[in-house]
CSV table of C-alpha atoms in Angstrom, one decimal:
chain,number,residue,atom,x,y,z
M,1,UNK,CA,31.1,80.4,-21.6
M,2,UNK,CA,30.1,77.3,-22.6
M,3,UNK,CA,27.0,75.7,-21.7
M,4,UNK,CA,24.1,72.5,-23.0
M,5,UNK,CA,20.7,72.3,-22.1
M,6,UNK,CA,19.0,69.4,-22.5
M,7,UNK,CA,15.2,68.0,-21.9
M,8,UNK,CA,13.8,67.3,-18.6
M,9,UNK,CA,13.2,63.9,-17.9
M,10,UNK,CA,12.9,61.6,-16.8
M,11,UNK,CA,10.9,60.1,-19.8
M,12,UNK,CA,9.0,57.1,-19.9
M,13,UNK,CA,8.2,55.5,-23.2
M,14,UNK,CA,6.8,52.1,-24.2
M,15,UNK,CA,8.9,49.7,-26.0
M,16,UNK,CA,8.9,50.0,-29.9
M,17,UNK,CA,8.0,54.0,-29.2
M,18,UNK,CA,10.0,56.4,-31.2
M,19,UNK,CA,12.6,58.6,-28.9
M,20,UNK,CA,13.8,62.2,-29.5
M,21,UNK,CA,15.7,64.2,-26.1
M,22,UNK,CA,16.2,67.4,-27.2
M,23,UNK,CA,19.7,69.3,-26.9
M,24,UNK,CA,21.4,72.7,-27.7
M,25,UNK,CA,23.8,74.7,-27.0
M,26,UNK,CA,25.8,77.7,-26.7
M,27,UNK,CA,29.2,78.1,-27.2
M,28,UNK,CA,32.4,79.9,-28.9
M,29,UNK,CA,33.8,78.6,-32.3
M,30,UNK,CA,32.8,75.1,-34.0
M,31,UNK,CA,32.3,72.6,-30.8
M,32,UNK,CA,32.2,69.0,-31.4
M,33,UNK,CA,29.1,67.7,-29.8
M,34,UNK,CA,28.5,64.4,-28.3
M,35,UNK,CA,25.7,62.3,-26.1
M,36,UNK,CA,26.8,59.9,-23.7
M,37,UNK,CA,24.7,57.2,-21.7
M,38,UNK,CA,25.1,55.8,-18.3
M,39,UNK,CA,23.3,52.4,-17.0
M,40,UNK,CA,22.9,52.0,-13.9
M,41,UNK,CA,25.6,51.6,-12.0
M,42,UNK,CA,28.0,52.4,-14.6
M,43,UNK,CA,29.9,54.8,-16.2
M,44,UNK,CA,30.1,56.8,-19.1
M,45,UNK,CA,29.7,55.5,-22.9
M,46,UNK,CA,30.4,57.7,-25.4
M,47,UNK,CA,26.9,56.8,-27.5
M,48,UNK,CA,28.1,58.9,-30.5
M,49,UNK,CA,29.5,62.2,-32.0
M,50,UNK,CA,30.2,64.8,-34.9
M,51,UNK,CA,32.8,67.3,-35.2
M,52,UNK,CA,31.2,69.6,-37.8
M,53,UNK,CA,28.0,71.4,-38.8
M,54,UNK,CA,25.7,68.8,-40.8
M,55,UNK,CA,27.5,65.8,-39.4
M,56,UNK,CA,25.3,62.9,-38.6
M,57,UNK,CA,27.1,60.4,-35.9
M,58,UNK,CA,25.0,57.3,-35.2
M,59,UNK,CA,25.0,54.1,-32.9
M,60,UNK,CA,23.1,51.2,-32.0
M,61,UNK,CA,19.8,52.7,-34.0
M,62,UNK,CA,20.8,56.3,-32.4
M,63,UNK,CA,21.2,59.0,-35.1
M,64,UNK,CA,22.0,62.8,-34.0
M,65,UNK,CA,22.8,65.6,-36.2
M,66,UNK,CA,24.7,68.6,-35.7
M,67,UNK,CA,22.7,71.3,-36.7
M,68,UNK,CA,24.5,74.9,-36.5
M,69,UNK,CA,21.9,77.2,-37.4
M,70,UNK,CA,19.5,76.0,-34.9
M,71,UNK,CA,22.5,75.1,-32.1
M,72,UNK,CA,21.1,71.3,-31.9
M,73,UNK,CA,22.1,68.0,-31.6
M,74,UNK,CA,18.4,65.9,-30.8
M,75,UNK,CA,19.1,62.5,-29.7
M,76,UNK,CA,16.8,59.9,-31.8
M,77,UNK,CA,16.1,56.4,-32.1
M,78,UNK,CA,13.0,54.9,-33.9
M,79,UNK,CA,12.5,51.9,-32.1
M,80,UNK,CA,13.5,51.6,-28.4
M,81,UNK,CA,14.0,49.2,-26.5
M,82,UNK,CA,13.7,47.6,-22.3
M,83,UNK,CA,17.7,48.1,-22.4
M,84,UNK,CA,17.9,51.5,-23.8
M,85,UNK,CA,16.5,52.6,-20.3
M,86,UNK,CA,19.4,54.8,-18.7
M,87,UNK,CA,19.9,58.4,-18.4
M,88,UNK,CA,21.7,60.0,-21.5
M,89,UNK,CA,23.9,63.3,-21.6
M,90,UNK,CA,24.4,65.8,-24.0
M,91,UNK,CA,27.9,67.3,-24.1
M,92,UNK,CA,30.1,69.3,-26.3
M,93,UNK,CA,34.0,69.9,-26.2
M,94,UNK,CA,35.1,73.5,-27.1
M,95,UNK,CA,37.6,75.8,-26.1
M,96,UNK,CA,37.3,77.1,-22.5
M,97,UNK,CA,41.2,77.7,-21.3
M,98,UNK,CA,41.7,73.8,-22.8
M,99,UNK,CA,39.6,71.4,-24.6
M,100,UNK,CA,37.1,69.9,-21.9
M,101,UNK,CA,33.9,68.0,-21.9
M,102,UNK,CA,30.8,70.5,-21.0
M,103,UNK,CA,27.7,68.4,-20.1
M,104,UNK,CA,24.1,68.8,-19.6
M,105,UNK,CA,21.9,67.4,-16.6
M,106,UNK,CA,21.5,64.8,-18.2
M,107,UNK,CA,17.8,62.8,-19.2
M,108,UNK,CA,16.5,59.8,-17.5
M,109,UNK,CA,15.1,57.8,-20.0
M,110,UNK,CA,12.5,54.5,-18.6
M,111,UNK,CA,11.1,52.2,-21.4
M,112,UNK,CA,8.2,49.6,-20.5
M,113,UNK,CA,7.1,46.3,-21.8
C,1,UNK,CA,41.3,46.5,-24.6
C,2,UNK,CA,41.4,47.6,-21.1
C,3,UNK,CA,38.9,50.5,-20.0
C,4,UNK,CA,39.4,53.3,-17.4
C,5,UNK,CA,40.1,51.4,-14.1
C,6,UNK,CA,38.8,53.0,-10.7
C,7,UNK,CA,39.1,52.0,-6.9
C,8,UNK,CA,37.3,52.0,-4.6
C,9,UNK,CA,34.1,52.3,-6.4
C,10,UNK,CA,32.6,53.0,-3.2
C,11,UNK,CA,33.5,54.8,0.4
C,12,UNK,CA,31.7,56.2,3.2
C,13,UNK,CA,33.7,58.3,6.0
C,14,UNK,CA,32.7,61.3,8.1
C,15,UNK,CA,33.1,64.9,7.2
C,16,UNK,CA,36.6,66.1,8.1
C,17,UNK,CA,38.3,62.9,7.2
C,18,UNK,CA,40.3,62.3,4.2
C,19,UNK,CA,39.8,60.3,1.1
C,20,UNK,CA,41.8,59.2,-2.2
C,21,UNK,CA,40.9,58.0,-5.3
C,22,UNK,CA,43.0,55.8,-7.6
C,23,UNK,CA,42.5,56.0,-11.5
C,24,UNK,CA,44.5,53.9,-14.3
C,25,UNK,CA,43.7,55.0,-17.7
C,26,UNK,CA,43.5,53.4,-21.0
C,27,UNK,CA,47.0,52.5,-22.0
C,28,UNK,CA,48.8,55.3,-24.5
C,29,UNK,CA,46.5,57.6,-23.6
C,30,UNK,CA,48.3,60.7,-22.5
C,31,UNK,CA,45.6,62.9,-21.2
C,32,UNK,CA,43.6,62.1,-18.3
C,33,UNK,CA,40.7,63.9,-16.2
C,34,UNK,CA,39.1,64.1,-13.1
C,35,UNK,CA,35.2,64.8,-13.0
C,36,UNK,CA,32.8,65.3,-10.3
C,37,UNK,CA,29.1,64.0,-10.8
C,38,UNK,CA,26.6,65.7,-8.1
C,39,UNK,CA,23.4,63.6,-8.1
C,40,UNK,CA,21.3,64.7,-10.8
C,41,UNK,CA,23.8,66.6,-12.2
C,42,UNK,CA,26.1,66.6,-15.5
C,43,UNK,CA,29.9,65.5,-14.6
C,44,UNK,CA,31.8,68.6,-13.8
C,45,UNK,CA,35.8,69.1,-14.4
C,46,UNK,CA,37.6,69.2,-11.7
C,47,UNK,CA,40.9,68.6,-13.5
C,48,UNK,CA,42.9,67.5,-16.7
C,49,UNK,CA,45.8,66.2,-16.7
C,50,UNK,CA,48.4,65.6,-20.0
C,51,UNK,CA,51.0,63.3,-19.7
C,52,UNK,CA,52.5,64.5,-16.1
C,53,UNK,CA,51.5,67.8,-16.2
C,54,UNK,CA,48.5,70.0,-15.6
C,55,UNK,CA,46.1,71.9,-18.2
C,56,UNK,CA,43.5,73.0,-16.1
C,57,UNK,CA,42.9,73.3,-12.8
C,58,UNK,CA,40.6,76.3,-12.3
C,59,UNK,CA,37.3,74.3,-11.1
C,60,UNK,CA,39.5,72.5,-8.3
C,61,UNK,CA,38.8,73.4,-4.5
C,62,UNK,CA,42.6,74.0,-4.5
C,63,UNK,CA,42.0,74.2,-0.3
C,64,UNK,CA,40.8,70.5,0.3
C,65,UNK,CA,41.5,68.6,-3.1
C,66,UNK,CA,44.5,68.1,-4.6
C,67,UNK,CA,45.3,65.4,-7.3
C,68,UNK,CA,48.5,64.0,-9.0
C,69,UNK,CA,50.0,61.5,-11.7
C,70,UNK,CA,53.6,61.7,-11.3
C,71,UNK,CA,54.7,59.1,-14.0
C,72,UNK,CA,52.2,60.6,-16.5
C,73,UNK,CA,49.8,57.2,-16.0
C,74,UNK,CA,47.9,56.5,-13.3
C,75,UNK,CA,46.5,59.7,-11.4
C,76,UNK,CA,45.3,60.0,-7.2
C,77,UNK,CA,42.6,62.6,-6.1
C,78,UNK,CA,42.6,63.5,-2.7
C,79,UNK,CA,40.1,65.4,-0.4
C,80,UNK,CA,40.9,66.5,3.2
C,81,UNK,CA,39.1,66.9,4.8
C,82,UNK,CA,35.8,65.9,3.3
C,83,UNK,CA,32.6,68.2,3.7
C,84,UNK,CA,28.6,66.7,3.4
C,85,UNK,CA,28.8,68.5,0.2
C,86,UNK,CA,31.5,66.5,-1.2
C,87,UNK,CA,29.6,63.7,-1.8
C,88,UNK,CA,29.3,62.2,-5.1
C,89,UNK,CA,30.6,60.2,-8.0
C,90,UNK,CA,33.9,60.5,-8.9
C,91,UNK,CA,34.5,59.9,-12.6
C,92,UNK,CA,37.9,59.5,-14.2
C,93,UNK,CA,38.5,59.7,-18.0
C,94,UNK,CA,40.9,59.6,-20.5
C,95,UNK,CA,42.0,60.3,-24.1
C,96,UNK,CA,44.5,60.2,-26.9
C,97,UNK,CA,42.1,62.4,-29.4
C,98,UNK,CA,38.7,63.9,-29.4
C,99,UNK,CA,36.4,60.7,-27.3
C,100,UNK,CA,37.3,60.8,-24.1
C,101,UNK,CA,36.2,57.1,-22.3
C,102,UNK,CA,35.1,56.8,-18.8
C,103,UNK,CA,35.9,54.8,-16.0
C,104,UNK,CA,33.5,53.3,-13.5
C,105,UNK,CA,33.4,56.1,-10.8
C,106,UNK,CA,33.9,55.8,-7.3
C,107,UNK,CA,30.7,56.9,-4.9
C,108,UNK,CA,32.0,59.2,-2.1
C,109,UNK,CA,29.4,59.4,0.7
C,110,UNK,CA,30.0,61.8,3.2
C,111,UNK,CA,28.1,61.6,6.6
């Protein structure tokens, strides 16, 4: 079936620091693969996504790109900031009976002054 | 635009009783879904819903939840009764393509 593992977090990072959460997966077929974030209290924002091997999506100084041959999709930002803190999900939609959302644990992600 | 619209966004009861959860999705969007966030844990489907009808179903306690949108909008999730290991967010989505867009969630805590 299908399944993404992500990075343990939670991670702690100054501000300015340069972020990578690592994600891959497993799955049937060509997924589309996405990464969500959460604040606090919140719910889900789709951050950004790509339907197709090589695909780049990118948001708000977020870049990922699909990579097939490794089964990746690293989150990255060079710069972060106080109120990128929030936990951040790696998820893919494939094939599994219907098209559905498969996520990972997710990665709490804490940046400091 | 209006988001994903959820209520209550929180509720405490005792194990045994029964619960519902009321979700309004993003208007025109004709497939919606039910997800179940255990703390610490990746949202898992619990169902999907297009237009009126179901697509999938299989990760639903069929004995104690049971969930509906009979007008092909807004959707209810029920549990009864409610077990300690119930507890957790409740997150509704919907979509009219590929992104699917989340409401807030409601936090089930069950004593």
């Amino acid at each position: 079936g299908n399944s993404v593992t992500q990075m343990e977090g939670p991670v702690t990072l100054s501000e300015e620091a340069f972020l990578t959460i690592n994600c891959t997966y497993t799955a049937t077929g060509y997924p589309s693969l996405f990464w969500y974030v959460q604040y606090p209290g919140e719910g889900l924002q789709l951050l950004l996504k790509a339907t197709k091997a090589d695909d780049k999506g990118s948001n708000k100084g977020f870049e990922a790109t699909y990579r097939k041959e490794t089964t990746s999709f690293h989150l990255e930002k060079g710069s972060v900031q106080v109120s990128d803190s929030a936990v951040y999900f790696c998820a893919l939609s494939g094939w599994a009976g219907s098209y559905q959302l498969t996520f990972g644990k997710g990665t709490k992600l804490s940046v400091i002054p | 635009e209006a988001g994903v619209a959820q209520s209550p966004r929180y509720k405490i009861i005792e194990k045994r009783q029964s619960v519902a959860f009321w979700c309004n999705p993003i208007s025109g969007h004709a497939t919606l879904y039910w997800y179940q966030q255990i703390l610490g844990q990746g949202p898992k489907l619990l169902i999907q819903f297009q237009n009126n009808g179901v697509v999938d179903d299989s990760q639903l306690p069929k004995d104690r939840f049971s969930a509906e949108r009979l007008k092909g909008v807004d959707s209810t999730l029920k549990i009864q009764p409610a077990k300690l290991e119930d507890s957790a967010v409740y997150l509704c989505a919907s979509s009219q393509g590929l992104a699917q867009y989340f409401g807030p969630g409601t936090r089930l805590t069950v004593l």
